mmCIF file of C-alpha atoms in Angstrom:
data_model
loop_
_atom_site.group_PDB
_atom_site.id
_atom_site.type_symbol
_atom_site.label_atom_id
_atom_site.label_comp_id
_atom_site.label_asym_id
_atom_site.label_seq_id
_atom_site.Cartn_x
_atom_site.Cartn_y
_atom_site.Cartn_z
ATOM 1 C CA UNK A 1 -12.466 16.177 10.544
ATOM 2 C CA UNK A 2 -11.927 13.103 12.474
ATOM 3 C CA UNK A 3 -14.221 10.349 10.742
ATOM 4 C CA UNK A 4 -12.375 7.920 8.335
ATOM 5 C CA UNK A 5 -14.808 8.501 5.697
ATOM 6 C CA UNK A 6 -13.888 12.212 5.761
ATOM 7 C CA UNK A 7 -10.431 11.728 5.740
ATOM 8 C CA UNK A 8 -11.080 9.519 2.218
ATOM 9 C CA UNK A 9 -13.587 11.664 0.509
ATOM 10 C CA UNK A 10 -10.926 15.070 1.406
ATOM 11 C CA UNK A 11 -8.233 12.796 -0.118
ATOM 12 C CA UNK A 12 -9.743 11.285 -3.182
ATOM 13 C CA UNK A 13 -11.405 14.723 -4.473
ATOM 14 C CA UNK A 14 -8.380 16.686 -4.051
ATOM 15 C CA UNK A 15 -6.166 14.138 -5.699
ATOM 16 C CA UNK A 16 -8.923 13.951 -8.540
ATOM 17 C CA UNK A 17 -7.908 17.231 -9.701
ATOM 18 C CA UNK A 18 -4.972 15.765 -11.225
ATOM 19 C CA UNK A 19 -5.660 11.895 -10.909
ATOM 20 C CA UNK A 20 -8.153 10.052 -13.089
ATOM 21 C CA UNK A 21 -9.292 6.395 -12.623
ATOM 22 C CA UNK A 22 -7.394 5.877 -9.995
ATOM 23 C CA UNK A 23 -9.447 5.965 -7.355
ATOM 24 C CA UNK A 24 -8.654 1.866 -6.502
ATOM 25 C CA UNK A 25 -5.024 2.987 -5.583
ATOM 26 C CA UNK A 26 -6.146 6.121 -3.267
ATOM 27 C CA UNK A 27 -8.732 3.841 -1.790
ATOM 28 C CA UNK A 28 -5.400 1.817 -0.918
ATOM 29 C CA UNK A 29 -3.253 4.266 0.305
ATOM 30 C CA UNK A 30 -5.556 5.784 2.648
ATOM 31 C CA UNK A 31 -6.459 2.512 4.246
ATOM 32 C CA UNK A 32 -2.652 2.034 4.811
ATOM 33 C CA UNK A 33 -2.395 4.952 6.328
ATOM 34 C CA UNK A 34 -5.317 4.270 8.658
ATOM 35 C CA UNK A 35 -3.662 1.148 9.294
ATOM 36 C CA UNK A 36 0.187 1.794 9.608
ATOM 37 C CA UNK A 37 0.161 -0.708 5.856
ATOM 38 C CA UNK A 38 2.794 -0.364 2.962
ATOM 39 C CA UNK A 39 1.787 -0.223 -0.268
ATOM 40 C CA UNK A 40 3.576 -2.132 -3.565
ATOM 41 C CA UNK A 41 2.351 -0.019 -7.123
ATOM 42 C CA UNK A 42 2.720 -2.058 -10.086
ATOM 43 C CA UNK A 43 2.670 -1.120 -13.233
ATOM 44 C CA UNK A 44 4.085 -0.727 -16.854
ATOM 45 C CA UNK A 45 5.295 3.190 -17.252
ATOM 46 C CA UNK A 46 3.594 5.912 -17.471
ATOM 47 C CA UNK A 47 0.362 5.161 -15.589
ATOM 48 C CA UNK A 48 1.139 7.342 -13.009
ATOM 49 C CA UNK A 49 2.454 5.123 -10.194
ATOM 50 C CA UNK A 50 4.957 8.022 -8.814
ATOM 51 C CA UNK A 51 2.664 10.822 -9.003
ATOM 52 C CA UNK A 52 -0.297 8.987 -7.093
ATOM 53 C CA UNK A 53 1.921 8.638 -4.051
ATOM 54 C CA UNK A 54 3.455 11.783 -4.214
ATOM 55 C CA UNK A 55 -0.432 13.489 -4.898
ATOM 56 C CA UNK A 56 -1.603 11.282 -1.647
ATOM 57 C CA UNK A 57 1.385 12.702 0.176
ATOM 58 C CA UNK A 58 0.516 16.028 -0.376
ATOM 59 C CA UNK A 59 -2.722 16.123 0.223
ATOM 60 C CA UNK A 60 -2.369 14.180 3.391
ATOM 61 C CA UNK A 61 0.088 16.802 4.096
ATOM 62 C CA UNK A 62 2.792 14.545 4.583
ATOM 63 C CA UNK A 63 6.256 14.966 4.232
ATOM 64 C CA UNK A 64 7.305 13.249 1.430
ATOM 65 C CA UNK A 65 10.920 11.883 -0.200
ATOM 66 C CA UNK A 66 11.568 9.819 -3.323
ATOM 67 C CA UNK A 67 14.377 6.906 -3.720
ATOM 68 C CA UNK A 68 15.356 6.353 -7.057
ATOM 69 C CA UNK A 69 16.244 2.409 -7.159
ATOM 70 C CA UNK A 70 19.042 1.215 -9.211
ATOM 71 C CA UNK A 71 21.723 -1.287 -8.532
ATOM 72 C CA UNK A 72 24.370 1.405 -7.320
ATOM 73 C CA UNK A 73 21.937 2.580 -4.208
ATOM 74 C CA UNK A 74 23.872 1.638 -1.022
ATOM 75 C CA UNK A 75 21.477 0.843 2.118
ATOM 76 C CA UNK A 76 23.391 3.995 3.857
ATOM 77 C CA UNK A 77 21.836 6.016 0.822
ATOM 78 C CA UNK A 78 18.556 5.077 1.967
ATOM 79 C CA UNK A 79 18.482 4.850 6.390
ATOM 80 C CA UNK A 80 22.039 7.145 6.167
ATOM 81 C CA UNK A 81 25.144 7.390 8.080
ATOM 82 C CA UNK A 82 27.633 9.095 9.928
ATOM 83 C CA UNK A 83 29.474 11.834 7.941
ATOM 84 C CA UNK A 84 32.668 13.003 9.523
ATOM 85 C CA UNK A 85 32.688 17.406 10.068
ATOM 86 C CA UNK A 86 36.404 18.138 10.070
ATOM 87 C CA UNK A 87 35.372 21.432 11.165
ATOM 88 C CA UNK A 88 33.706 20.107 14.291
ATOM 89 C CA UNK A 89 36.164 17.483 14.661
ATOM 90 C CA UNK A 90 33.177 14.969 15.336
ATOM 91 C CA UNK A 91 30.869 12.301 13.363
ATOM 92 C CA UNK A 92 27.856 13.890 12.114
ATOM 93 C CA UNK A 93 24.725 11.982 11.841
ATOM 94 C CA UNK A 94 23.419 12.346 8.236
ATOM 95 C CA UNK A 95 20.007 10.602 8.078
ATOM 96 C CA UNK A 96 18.361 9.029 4.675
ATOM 97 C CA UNK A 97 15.107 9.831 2.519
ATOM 98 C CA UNK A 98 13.367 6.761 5.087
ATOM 99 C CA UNK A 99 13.083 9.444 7.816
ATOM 100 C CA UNK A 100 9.820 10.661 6.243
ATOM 101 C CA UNK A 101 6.166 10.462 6.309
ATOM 102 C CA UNK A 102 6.055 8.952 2.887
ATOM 103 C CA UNK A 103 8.677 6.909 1.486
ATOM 104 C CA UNK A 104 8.540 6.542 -2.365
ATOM 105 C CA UNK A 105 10.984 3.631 -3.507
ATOM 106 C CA UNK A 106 10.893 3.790 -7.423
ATOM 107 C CA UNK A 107 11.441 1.056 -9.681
ATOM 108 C CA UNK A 108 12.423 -1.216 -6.002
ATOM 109 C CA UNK A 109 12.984 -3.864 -8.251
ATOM 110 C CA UNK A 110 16.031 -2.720 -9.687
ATOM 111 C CA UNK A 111 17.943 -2.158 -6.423
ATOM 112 C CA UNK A 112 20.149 -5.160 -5.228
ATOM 113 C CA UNK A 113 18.754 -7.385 -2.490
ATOM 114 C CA UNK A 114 21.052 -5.888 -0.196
ATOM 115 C CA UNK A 115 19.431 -2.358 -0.762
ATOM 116 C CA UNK A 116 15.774 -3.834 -0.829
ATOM 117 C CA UNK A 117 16.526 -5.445 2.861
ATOM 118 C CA UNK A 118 17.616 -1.804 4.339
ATOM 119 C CA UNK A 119 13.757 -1.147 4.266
ATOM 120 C CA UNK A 120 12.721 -4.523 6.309
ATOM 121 C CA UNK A 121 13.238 -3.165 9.791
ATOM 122 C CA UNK A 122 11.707 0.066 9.017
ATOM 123 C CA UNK A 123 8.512 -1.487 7.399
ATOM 124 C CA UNK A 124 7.924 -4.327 10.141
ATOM 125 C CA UNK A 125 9.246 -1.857 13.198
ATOM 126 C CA UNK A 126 9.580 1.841 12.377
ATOM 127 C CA UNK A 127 12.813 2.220 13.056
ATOM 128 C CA UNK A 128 16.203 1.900 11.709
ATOM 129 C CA UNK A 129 19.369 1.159 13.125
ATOM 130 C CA UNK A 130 22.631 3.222 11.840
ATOM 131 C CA UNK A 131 26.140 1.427 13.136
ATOM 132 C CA UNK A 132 24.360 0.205 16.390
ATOM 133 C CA UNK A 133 22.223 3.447 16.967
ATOM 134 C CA UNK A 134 18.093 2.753 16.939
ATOM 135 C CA UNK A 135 16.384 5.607 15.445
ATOM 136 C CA UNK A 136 12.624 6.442 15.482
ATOM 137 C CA UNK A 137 11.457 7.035 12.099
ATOM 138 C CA UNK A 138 8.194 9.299 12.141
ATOM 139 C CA UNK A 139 5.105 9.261 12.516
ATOM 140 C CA UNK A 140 2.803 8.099 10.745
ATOM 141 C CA UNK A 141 5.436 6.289 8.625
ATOM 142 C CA UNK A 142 4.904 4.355 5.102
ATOM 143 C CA UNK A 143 6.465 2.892 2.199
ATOM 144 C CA UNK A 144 4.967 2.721 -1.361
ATOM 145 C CA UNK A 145 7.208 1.191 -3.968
ATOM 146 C CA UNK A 146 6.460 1.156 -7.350
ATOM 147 C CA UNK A 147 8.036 -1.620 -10.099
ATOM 148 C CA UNK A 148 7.281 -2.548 -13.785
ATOM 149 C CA UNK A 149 5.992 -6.362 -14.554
ATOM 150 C CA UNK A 150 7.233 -6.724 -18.067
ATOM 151 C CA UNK A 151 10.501 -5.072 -17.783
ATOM 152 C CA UNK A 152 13.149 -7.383 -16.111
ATOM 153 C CA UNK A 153 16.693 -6.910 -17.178
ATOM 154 C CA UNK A 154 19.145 -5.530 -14.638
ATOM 155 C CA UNK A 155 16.201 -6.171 -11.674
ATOM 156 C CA UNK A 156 16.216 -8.291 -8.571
ATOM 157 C CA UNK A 157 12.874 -9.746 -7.927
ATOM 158 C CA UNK A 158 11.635 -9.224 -4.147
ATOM 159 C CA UNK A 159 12.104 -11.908 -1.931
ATOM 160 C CA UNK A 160 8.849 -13.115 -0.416
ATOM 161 C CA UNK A 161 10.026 -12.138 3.299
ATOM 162 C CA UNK A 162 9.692 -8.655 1.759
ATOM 163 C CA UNK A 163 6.914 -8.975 -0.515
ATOM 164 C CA UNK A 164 4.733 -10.450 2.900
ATOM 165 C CA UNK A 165 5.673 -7.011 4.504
ATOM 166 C CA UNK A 166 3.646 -5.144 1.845
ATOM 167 C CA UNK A 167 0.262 -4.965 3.318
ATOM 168 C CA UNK A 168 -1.193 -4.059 -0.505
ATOM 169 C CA UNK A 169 -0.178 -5.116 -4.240
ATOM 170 C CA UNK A 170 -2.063 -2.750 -6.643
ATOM 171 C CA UNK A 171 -2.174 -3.167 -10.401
ATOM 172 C CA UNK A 172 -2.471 0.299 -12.022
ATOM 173 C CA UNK A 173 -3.455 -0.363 -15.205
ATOM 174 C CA UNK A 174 -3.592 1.754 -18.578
ATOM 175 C CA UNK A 175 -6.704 3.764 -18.442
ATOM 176 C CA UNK A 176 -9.943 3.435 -20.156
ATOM 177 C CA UNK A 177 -10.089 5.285 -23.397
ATOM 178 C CA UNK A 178 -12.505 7.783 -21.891
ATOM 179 C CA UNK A 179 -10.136 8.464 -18.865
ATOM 180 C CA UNK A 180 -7.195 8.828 -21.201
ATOM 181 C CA UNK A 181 -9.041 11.446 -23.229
ATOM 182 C CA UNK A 182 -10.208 13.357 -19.933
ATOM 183 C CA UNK A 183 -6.273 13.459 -19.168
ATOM 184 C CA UNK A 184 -5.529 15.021 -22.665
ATOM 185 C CA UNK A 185 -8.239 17.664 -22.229
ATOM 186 C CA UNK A 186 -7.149 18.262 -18.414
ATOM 187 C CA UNK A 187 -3.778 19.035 -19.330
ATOM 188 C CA UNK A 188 -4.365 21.113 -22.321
ATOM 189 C CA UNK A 189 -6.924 23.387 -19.981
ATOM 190 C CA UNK A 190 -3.516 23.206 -17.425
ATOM 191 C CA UNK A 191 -0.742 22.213 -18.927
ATOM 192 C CA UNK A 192 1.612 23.173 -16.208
ATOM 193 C CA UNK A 193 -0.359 21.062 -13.453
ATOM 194 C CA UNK A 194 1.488 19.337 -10.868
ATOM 195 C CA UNK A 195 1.269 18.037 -7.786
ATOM 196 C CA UNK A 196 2.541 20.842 -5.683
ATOM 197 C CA UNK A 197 -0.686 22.896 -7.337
ATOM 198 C CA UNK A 198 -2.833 20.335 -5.018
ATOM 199 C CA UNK A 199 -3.423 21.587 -1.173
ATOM 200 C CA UNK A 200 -3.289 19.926 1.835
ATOM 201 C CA UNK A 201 -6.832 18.741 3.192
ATOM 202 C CA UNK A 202 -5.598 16.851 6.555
ATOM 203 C CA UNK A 203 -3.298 17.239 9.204
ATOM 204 C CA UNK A 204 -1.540 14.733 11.559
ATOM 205 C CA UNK A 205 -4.603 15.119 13.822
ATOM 206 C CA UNK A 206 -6.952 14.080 11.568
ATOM 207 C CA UNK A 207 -5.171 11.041 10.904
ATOM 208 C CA UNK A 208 -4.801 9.830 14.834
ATOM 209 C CA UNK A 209 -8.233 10.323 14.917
ATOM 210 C CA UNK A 210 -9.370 8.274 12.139
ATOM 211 C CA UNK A 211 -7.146 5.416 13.292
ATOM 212 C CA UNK A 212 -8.561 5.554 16.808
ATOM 213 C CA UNK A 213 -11.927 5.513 15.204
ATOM 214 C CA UNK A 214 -10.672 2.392 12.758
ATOM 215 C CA UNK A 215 -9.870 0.353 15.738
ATOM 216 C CA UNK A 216 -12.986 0.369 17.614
ATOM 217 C CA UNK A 217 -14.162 -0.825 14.361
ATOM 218 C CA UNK A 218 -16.918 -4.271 15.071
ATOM 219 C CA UNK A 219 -15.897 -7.837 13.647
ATOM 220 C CA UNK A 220 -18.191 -10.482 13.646
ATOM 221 C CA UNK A 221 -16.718 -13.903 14.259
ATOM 222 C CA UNK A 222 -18.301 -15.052 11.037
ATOM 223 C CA UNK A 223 -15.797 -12.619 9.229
ATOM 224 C CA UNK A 224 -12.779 -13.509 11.204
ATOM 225 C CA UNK A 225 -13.678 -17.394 10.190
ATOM 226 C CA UNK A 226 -14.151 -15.796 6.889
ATOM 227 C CA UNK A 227 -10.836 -14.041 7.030
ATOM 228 C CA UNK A 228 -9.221 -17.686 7.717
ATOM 229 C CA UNK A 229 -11.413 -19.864 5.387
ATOM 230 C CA UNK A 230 -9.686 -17.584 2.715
ATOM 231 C CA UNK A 231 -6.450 -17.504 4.318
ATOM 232 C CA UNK A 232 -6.237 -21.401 4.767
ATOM 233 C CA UNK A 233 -7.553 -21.747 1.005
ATOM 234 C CA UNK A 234 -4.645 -20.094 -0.428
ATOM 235 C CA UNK A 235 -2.048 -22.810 1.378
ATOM 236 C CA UNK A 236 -4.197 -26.067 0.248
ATOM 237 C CA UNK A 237 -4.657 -24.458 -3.585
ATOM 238 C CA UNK A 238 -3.474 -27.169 -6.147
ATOM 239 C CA UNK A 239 -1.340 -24.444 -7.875
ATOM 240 C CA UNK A 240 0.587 -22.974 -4.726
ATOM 241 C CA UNK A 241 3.522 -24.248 -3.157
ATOM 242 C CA UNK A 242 3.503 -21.558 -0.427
ATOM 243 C CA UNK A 243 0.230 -19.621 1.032
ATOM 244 C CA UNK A 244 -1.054 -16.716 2.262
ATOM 245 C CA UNK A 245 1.115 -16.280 5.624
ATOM 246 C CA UNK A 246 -0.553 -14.843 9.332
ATOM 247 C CA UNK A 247 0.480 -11.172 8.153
ATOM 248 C CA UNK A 248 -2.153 -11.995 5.456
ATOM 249 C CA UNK A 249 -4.579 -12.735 8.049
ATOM 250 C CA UNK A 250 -4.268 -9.499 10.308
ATOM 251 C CA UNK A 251 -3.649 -7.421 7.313
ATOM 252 C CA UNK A 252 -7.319 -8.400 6.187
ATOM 253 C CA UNK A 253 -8.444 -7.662 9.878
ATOM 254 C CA UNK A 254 -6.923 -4.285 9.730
ATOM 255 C CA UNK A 255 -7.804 -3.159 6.607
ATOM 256 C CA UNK A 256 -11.252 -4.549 6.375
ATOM 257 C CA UNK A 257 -12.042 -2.148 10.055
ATOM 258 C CA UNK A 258 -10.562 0.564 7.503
ATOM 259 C CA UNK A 259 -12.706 -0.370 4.528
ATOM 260 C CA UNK A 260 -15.554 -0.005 6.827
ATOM 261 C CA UNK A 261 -14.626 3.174 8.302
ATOM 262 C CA UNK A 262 -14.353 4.777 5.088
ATOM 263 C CA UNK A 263 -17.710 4.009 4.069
ATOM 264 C CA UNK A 264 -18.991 5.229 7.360
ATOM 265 C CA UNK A 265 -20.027 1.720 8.998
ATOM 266 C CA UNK A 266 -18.574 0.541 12.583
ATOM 267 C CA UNK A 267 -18.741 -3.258 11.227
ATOM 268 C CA UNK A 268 -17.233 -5.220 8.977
ATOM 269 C CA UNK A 269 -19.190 -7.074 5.998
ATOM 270 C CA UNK A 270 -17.843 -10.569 4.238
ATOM 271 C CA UNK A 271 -17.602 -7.897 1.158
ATOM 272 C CA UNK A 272 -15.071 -5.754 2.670
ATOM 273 C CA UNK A 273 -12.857 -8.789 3.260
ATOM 274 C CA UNK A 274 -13.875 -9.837 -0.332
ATOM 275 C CA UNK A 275 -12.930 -6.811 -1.880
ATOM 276 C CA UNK A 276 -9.620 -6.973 -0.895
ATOM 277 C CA UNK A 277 -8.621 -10.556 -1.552
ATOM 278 C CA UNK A 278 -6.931 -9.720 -4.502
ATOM 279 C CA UNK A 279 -4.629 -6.851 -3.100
ATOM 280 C CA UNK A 280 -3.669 -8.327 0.145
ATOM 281 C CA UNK A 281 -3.028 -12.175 -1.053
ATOM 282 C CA UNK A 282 -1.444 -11.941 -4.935
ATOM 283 C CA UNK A 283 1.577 -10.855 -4.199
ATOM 284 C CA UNK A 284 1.910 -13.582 -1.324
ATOM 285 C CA UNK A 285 1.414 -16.591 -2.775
ATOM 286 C CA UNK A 286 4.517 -18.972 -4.527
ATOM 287 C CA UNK A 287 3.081 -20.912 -6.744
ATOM 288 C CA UNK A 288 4.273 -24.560 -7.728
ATOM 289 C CA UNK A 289 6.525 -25.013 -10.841
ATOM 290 C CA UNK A 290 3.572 -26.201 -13.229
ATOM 291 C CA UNK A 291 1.771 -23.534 -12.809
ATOM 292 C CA UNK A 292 4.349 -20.986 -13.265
ATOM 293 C CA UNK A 293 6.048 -22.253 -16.006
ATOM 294 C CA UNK A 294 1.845 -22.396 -17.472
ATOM 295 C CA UNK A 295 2.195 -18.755 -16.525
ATOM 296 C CA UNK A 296 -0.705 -18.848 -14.460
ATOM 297 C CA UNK A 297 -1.433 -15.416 -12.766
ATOM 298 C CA UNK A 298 -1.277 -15.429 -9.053
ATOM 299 C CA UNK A 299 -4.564 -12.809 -9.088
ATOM 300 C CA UNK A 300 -6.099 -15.646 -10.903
ATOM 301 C CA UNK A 301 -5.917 -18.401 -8.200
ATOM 302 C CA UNK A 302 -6.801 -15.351 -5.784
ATOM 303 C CA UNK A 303 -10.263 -15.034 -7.561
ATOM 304 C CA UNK A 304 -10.588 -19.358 -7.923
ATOM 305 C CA UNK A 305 -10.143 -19.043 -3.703
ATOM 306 C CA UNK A 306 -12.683 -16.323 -3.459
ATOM 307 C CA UNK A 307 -15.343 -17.840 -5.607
ATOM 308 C CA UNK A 308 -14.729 -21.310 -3.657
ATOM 309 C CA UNK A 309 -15.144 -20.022 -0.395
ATOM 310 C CA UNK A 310 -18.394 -20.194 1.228
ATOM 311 C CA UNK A 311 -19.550 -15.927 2.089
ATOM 312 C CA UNK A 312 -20.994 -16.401 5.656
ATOM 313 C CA UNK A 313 -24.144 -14.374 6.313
ATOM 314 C CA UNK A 314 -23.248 -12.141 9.450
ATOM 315 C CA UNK A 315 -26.168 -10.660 12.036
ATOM 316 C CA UNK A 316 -25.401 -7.859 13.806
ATOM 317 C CA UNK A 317 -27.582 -7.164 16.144
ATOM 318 C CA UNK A 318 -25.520 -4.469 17.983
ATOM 319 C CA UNK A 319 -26.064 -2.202 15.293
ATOM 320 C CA UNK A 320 -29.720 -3.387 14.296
ATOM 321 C CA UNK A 321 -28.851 -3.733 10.957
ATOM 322 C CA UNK A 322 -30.664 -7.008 8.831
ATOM 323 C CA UNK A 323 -28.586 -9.981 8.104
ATOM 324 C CA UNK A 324 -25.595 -8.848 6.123
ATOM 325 C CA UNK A 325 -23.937 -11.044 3.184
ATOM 326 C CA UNK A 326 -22.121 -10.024 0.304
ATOM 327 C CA UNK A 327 -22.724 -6.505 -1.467
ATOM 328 C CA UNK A 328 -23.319 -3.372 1.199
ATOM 329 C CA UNK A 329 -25.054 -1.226 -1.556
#
């Protein structure tokens, strides 16, 4: 298995078994793998923001550690530290839940700012550094947080340096009645289902060799003028004091070569990029005073921006496909 497509379609039905309606957020996770992204869950509780990451971690066979936030949690309890052995007579290197394939910070919000910044260097580098000592954190390597929107007493909101570093912001919302009732009726067939019962349908191989086939991924220079039309929008929007930054910009270059992989295409469309407007930019922008105290949504202004913005029409004649605008059905 080595196409990207594969990789997604393994993923997604495996996680199905227990996950319903969620495909948005595996769609997500998989493209930040491909992609070396992070990924920001948001939620109210109980709609099943841990157990998606730690389902996607197990069936990407991925080793996999969960971080509790609260305002006690030192940075040391999350990159580690040096723990003396009296036996040995020596310092002892003790290293954190960040040296892990998948790093699940729960409820990030409610960890002091001081704790949220011990995650910066590994996000933006891969690497942390423990009383002057660099460490390599592995490979592949990504954070998902999780955090609840209505509940704010005793949190710390993230800072936008950190917010930017999140290449995704996904809304899980409550299911549909329909899903809710297929949960009820899956989990009175199994009651005791979990994510452990789901197997692993990848290995680190499969992985490289999506995100070697992600890279040589085609982009038209209509999209990347797409890409900044959308981009530049976000920082000239009445309602926004601060836009979209760069990371915006390659994050929509990186995940739109993944959106395309996974539905087995070596371009990129204007819809890919389109598609994930809303997930790259919302949690980037500031917006001004007015419009926050109006408690305009920042998805909102997202979707004003996409509507705005002229959708190029994109030939590609390397892979003699017709003129190419908008939907790929």
């Amino acid at each position: 298995m080595s196409a990207p497509e594969e990789v997604y379609e393994a993923i997604l039905d495996e996680t199905s078994q227990l996950l319903v309606g969620n495909e948005d957020a595996i769609e997500a996770l998989t493209i930040a793998l491909l992609t070396n992204g992070h990924v920001l869950l948001e939620g109210v509780p109980g709609v099943a923001k841990t157990t998606i990451a730690n389902l996607f971690a197990h069936a990407a066979n991925l080793d996999y550690q969960r971080i509790q936030m609260t305002p006690d949690v030192l940075p040391a309890d999350i990159t580690g530290t040096h723990i003396y052995r009296e036996n040995l007579g020596e310092f002892e290197l003790q290293r954190g839940p960040v040296f892990s394939n998948v790093v699940l910070a729960d409820e990030i919000n409610r960890a002091t700012p001081k704790t949220q910044s011990a995650l910066l260097e590994a996000m933006e580098e891969g690497q942390v550094t423990i009383e002057g000592e660099t460490l390599k954190l592995p490979y592949p390597f990504m954070v998902v947080a999780t955090q609840n929107p209505i509940e704010y007493e005793g949190t710390f909101n993230l800072p936008e340096a950190q917010r930017d570093r999140f290449q995704f912001k996904v809304v899980v919302e409550i299911p549909e009645r329909a899903d809710e009732r297929e949960i009820l009726e899956r989990f009175d067939r199994s009651p005791s289902l979990k994510p452990s019962d789901i197997s692993n349908v990848i290995d680190d191989a499969d992985i490289g060799e999506a995100r070697q086939v992600v890279t040589g991924v085609h982009v038209d220079d209509k999209v990347f003028d797409y890409i900044l039309d959308l981009v530049g929008a976000t920082r000239t929007h009445a309602a926004v004091d601060f836009g979209a930054s760069p990371r915006a910009s390659l994050a929509f270059l990186r995940a739109g070569k993944a959106a395309a992989a996974i539905r087995g295409r070596d371009y990129v469309i204007p819809d890919d990029v389109k598609r994930l407007a809303p997930i790259i930019m919302s949690h980037r922008l500031v917006l001004g005073t007015e419009a926050d105290i109006s408690g305009r949504d920042p998805r909102e202004v997202v979707e004003e921006v996409v509507d705005t913005v002229p959708t190029p029409e994109v030939d590609l004649n390397e892979s003699a496909t017709p003129s190419v605008a908008g939907d790929d059905d």
